Structures are given as structure tokens and as C-alpha cells.
PDB file of C-alpha atoms in Angstrom:
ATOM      1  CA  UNK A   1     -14.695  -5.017  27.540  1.00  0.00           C
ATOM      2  CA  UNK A   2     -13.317  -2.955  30.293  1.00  0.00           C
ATOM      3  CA  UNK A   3     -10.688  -0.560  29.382  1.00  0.00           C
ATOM      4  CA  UNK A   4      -7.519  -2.127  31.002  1.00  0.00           C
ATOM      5  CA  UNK A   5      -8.108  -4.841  28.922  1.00  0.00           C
ATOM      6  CA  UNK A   6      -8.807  -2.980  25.757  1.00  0.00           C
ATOM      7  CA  UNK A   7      -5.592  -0.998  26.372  1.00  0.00           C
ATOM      8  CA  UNK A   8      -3.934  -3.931  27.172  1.00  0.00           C
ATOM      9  CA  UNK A   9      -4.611  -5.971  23.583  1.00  0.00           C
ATOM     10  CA  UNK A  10      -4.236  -2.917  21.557  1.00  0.00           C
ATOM     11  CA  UNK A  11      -0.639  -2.791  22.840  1.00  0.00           C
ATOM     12  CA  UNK A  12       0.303  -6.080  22.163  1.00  0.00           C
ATOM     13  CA  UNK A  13      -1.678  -6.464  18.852  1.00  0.00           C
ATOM     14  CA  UNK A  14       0.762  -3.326  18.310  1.00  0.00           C
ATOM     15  CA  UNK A  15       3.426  -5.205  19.396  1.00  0.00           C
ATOM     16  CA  UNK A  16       2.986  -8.355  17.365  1.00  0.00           C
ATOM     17  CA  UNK A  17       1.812  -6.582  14.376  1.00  0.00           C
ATOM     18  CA  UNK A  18       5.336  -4.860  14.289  1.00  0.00           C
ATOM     19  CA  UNK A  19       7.122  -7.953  15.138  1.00  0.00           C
ATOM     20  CA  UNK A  20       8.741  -6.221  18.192  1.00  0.00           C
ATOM     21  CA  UNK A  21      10.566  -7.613  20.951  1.00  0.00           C
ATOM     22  CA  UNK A  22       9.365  -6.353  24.480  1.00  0.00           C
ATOM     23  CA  UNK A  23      12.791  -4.418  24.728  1.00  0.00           C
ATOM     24  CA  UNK A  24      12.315  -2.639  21.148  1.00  0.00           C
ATOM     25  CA  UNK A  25       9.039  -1.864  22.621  1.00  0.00           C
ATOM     26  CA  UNK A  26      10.140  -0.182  25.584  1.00  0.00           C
ATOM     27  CA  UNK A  27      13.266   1.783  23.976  1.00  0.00           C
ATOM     28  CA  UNK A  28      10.441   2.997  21.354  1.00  0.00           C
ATOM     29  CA  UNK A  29       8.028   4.429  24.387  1.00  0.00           C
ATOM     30  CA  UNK A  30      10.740   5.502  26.719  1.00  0.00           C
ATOM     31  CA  UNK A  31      10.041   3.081  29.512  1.00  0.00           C
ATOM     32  CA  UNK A  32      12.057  -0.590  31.007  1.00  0.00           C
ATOM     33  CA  UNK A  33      11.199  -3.928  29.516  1.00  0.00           C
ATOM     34  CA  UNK A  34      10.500  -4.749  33.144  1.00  0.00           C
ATOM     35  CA  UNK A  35       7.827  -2.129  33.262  1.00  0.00           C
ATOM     36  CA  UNK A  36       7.002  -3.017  29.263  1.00  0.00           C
ATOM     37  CA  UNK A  37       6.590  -6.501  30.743  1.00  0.00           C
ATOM     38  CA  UNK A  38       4.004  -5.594  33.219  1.00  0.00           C
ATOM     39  CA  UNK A  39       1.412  -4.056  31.129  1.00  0.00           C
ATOM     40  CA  UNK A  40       2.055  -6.213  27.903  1.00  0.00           C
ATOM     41  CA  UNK A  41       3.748  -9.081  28.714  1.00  0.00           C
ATOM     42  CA  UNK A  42       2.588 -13.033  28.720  1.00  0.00           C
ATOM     43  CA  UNK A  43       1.582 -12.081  32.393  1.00  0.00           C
ATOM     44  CA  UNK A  44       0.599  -9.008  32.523  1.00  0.00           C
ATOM     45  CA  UNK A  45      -0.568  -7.544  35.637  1.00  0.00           C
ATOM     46  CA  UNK A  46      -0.902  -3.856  35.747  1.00  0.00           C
ATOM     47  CA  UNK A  47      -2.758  -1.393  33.944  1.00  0.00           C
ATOM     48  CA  UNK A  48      -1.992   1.339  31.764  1.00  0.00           C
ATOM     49  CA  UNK A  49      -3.275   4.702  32.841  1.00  0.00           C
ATOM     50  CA  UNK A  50      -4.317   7.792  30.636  1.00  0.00           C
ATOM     51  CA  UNK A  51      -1.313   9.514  30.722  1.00  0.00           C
ATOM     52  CA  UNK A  52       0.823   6.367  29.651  1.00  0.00           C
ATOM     53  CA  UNK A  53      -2.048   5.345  26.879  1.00  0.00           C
ATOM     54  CA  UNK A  54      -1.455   8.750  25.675  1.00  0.00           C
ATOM     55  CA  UNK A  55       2.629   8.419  26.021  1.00  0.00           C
ATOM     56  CA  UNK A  56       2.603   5.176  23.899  1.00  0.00           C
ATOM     57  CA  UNK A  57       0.257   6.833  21.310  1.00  0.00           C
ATOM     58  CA  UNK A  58       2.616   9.847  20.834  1.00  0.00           C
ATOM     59  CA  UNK A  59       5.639   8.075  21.061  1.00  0.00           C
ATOM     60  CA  UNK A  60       4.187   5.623  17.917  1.00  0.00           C
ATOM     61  CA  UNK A  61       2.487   8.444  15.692  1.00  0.00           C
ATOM     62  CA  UNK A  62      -1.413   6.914  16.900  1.00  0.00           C
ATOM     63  CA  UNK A  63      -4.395   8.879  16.659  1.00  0.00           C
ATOM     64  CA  UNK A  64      -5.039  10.177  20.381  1.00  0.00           C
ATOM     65  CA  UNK A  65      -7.338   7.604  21.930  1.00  0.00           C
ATOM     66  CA  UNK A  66      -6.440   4.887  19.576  1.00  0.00           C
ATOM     67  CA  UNK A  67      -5.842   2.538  22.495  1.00  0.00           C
ATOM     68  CA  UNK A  68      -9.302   3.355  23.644  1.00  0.00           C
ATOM     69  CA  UNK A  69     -10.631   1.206  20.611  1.00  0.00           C
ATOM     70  CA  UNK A  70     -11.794  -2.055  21.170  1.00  0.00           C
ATOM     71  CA  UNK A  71      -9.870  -5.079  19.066  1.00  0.00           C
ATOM     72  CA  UNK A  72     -13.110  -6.078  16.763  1.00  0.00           C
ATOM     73  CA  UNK A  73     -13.812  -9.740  16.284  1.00  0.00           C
ATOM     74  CA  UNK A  74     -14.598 -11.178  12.872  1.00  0.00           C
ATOM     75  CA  UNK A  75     -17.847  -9.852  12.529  1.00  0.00           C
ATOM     76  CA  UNK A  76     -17.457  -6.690  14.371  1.00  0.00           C
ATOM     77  CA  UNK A  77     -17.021  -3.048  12.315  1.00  0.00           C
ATOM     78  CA  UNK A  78     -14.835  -0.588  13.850  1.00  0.00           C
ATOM     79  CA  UNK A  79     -16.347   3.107  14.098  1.00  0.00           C
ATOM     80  CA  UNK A  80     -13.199   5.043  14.023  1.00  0.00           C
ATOM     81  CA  UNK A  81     -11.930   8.430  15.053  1.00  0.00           C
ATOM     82  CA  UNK A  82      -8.766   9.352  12.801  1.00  0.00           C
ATOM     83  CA  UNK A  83      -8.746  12.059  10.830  1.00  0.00           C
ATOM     84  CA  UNK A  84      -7.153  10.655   7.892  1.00  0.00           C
ATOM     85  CA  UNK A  85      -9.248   9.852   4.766  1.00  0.00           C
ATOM     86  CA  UNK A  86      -9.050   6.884   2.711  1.00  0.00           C
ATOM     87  CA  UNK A  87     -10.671   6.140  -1.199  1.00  0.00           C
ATOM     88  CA  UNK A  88     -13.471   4.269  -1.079  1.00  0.00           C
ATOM     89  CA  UNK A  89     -12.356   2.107  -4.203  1.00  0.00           C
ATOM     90  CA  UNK A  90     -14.291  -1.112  -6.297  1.00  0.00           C
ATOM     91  CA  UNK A  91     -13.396  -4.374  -6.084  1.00  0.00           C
ATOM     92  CA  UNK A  92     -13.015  -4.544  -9.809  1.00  0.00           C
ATOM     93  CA  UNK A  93     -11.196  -1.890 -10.396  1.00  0.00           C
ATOM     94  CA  UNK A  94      -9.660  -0.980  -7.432  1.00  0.00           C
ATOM     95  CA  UNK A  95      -6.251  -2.122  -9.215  1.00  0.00           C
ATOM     96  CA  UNK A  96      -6.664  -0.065 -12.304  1.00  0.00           C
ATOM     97  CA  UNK A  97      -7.733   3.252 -10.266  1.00  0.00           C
ATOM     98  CA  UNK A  98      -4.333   3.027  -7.783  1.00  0.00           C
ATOM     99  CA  UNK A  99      -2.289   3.721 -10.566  1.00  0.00           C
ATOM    100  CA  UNK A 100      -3.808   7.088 -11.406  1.00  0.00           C
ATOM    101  CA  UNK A 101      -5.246   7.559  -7.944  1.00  0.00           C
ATOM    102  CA  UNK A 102      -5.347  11.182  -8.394  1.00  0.00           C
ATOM    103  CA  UNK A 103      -6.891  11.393 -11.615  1.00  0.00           C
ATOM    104  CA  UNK A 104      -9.557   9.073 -10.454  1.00  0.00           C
ATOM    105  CA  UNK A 105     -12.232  11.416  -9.218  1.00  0.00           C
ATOM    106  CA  UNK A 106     -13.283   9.470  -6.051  1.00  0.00           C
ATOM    107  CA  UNK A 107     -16.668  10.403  -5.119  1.00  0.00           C
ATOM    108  CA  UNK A 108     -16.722   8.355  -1.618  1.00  0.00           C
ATOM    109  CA  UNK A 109     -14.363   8.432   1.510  1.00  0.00           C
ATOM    110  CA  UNK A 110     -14.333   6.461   4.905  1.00  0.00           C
ATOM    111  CA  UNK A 111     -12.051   7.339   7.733  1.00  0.00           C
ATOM    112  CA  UNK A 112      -9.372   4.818   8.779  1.00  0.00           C
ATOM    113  CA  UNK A 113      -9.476   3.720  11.970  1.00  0.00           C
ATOM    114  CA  UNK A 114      -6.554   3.932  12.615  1.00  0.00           C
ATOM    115  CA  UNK A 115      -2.372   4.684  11.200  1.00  0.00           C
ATOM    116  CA  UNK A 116      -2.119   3.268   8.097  1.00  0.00           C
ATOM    117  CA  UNK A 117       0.652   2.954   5.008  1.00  0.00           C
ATOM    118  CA  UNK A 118       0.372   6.160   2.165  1.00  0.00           C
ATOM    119  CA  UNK A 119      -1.068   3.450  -0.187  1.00  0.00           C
ATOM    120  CA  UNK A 120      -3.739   2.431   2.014  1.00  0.00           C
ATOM    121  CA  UNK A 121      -7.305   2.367   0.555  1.00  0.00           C
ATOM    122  CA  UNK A 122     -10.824   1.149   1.602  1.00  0.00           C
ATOM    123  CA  UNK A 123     -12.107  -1.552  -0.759  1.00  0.00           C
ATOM    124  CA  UNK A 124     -15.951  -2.507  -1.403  1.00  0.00           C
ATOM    125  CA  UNK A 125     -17.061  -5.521  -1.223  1.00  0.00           C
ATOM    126  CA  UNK A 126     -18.831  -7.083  -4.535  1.00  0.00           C
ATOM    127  CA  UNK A 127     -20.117 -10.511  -4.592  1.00  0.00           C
ATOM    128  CA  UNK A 128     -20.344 -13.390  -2.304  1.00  0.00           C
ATOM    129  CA  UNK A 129     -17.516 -15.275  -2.493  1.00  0.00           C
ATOM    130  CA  UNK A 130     -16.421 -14.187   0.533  1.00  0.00           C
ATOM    131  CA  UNK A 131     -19.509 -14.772   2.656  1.00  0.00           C
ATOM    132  CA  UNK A 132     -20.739 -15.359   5.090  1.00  0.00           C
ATOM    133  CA  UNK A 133     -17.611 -13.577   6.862  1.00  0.00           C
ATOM    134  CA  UNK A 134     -17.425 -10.572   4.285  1.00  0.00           C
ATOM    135  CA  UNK A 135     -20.737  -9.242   2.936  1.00  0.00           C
ATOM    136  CA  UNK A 136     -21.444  -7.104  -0.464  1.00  0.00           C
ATOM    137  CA  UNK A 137     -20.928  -3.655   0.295  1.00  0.00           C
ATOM    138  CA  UNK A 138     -18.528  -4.015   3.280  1.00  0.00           C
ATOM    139  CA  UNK A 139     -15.935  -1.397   3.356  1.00  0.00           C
ATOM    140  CA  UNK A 140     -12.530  -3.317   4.152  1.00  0.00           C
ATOM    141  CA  UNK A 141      -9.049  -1.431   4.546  1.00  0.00           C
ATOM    142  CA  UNK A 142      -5.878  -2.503   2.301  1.00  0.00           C
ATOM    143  CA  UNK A 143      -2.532  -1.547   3.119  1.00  0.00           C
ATOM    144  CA  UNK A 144      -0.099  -2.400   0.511  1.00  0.00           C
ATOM    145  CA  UNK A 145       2.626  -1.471   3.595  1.00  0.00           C
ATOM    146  CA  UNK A 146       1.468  -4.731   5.705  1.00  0.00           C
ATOM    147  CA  UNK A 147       3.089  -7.844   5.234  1.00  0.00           C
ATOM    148  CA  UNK A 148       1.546 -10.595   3.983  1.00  0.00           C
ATOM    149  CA  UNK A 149       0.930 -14.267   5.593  1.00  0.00           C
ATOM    150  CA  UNK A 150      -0.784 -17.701   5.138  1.00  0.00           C
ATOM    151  CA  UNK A 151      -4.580 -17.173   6.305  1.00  0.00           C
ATOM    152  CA  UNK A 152      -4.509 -13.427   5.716  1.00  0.00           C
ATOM    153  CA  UNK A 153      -7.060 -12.004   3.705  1.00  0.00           C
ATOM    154  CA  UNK A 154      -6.038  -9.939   0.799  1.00  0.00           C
ATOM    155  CA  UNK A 155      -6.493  -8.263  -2.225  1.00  0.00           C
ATOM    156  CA  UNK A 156      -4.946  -9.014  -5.348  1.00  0.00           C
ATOM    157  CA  UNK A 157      -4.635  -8.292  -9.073  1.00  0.00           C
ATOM    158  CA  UNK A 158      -4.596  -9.728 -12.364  1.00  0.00           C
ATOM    159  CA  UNK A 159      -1.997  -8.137 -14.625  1.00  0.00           C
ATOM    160  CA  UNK A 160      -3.328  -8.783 -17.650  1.00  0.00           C
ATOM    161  CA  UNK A 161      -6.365  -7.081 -17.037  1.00  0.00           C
ATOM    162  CA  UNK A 162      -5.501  -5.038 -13.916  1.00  0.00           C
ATOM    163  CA  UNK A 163      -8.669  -6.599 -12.644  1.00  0.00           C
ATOM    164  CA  UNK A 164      -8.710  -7.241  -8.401  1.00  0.00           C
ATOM    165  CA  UNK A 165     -10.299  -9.815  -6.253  1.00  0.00           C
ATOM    166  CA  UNK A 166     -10.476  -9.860  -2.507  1.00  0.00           C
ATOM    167  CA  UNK A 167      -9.383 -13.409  -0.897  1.00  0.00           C
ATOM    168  CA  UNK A 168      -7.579 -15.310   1.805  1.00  0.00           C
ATOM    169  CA  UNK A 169      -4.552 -16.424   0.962  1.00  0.00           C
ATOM    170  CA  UNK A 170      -3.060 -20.098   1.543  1.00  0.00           C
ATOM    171  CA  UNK A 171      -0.497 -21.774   0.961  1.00  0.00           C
ATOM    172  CA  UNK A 172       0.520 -25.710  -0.149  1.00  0.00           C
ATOM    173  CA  UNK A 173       4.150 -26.081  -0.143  1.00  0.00           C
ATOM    174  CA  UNK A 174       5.224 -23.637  -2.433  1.00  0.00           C
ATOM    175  CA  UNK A 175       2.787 -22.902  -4.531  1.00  0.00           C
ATOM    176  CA  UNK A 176       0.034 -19.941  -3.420  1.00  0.00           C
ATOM    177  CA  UNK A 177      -4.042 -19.831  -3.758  1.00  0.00           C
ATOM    178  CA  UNK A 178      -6.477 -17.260  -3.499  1.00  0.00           C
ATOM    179  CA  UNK A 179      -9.220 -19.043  -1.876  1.00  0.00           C
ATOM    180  CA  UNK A 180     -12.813 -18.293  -1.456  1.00  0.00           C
ATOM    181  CA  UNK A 181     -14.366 -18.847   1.939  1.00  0.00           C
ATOM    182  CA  UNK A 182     -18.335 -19.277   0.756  1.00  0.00           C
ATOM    183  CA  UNK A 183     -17.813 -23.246  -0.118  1.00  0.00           C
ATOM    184  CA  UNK A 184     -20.875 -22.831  -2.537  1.00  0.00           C
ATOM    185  CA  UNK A 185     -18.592 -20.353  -4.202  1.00  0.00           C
ATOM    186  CA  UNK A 186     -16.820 -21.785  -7.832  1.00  0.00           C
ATOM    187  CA  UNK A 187     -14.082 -21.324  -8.474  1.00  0.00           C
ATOM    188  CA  UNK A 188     -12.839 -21.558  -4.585  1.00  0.00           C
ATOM    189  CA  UNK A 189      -9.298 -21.701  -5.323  1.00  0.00           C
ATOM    190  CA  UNK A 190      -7.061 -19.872  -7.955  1.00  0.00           C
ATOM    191  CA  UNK A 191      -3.770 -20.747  -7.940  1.00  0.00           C
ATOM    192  CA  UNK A 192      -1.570 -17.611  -8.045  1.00  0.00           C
ATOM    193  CA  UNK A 193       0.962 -17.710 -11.114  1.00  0.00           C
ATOM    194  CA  UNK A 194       2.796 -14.693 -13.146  1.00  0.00           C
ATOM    195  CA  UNK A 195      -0.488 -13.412 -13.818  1.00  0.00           C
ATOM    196  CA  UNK A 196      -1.302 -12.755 -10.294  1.00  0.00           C
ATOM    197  CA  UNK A 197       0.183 -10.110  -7.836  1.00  0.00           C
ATOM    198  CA  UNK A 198      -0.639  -9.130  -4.155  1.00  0.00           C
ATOM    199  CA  UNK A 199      -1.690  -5.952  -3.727  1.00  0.00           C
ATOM    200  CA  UNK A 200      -2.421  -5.224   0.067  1.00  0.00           C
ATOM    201  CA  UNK A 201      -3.325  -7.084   3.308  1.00  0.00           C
ATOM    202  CA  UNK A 202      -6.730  -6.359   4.989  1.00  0.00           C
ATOM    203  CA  UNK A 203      -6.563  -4.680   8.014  1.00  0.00           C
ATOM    204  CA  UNK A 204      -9.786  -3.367   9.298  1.00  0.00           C
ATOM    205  CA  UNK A 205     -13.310  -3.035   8.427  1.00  0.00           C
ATOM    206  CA  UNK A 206     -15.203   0.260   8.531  1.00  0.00           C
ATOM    207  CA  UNK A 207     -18.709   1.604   8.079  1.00  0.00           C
ATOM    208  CA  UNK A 208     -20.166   5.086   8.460  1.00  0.00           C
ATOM    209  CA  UNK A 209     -22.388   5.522  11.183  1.00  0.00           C
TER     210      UNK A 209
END
């Protein structure tokens, strides 16, 4: 993917995962919503050059050169240049441990790919219920500072036991289910009652190269 186009769907990933007009955009970066229009808009036409990539970065609180990144598809990992470190945690007891996150004595650390909430953690994979899109041993970020929707994958937690699992989330009218997306996979759906909380939204996954 060339780079106008990576810069391109970085900034409007950006600007849908914000919910942001194209005017709250362009008061946020300094800029029109004409010019905002041009190099994010439904029809967008014109590039956006290093020294604006690095103006919209700033202006946001990104790591330099996040625009730079490629969107990943499904299957894709993204190698990642922050600098910010995020707990590497179980999938078990991932709930437990954020509760005394400090006393925890986390031995492993990946580095997010990108600005994340102050909650944020990198979960681990266990199992295959979530295969073949999610493997054992995949590192996957969770930001409890994302908002949650029908389809997302998430992780959530049992209260009785503080015990997590790692799921996409759907909906049927009211009522909420953690599903499992390996069909061979029992039980595929757990219907989310007062025993069940959401922790955090996925956001990325990572590896170490």
C-alpha cells in the first residue's frame, strides 16, 4: 500500500474511531473542513505530506510516524513503534491481575502500537474458541477506554470468579452474547447476565519481532 493511501485511512479510521465530524476534525488539527475534506473526505483527492502527517500526529498526542502504519487486515499483526509498554496479561486471569496491577509482578511486555487508554493491556490468547481468526498465543490489545459495539471483539469477566474470556460480542434485541467464532467450539454463545461484565474492546494485535 502506497503511503498516500496509508495516510489517508489512518486519518479517517482516526476520524471514525472518535466519532468526529470533518469540522471537529479540522478545528482539532488547525486546518478548514474544506481542506479536512480533501485529504479525508468521501472523495478525497489530495495527499497528505510529511509535514502535515506530522502536524495531525502532534496536534492528536500520536506517536511520530503513526500515520506511516499500515491499517492491518484480520489476519495481519502490527509491528509497532511506540514507546509505551503494555502487560502482557492471561486470558484467565487477566481480570483478577487488573485489580492489583502493580502488585502483579508482570514478567512480559509488548509495545502498543499505537495511543491507547491508562487501562490498556495486551491479552494472550488461550484456547481455540476463537479460531481460526485468533490463534493461542496471540497477543491482542484491550482498552477498557474504547467503546463497545455489536460485532466487536472483547474481553470480559465473570464476577463471581473474576475469571475472563475473550469474545465477539452480539446482540438479539436486548439481550447480549459472548459468542465464539470456531463453530466446532461448545458452548458458542453465553448469554451475558449480572454475572458478566465487559472489560475492554480489542484494538490491535501485536507480536515481537
Amino acid at each position: 500500500m502506497d503511503i498516500t493511501t496509508t495516510r489517508r485511512r489512518r486519518v479517517q479510521a482516526i476520524i471514525s474511531d472518535r466519532a468526529l465530524t470533518l469540522k471537529a476534525f479540522a478545528d482539532l488539527i488547525d486546518r478548514s473542513q474544506g481542506q479536512v475534506s480533501a485529504i479525508a473526505g468521501a472523495s478525497a483527492h489530495k495527499g497528505i505530506g510529511n509535514n502535515l502527517a506530522r502536524h495531525i500526529e502532534a496536534c492528536l498526542d500520536l506517536p511520530k510516524g503513526f500515520l506511516d502504519q499500515p491499517l492491518h487486515d484480520e489476519n495481519a499483526a502490527v509491528v509497532t513503534t511506540s514507546t509505551r509498554r503494555l502487560p502482557v496479561l492471561g486470558q484467565a486471569s487477566a481480570g483478577k491481575v487488573m485489580e492489583n496491577i502493580e502488585d502483579a509482578h508482570v514478567s512480559e511486555y509488548v509495545l502498543a502500537p499505537g495511543p491507547t487508554g491508562p487501562q490498556a493491556f495486551a491479552l494472550r490468547i488461550e484456547g481455540i474458541s476463537m479460531e481460526p481468526r485468533f490463534q493461542e498465543g496471540d497477543k491482542i490489545v484491550i482498552d477498557p477506554d474504547l467503546e463497545w459495539h455489536n460485532g466487536d471483539f472483547v474481553y470480559a469477566m465473570r464476577l463471581s470468579d473474576n475469571s475472563g474470556t475473550f469474545k465477539q460480542l452480539r446482540t438479539e434485541g436486548d439481550d447480549l452474547y459472548l459468542c465464539a467464532i470456531n463453530p466446532s467450539f461448545e458452548p458458542r454463545y453465553t448469554r451475558m447476565d449480572g454475572e458478566w461484565t465487559i472489560i475492554g474492546k480489542a484494538r490491535w494485535r501485536v507480536e515481537d519481532l
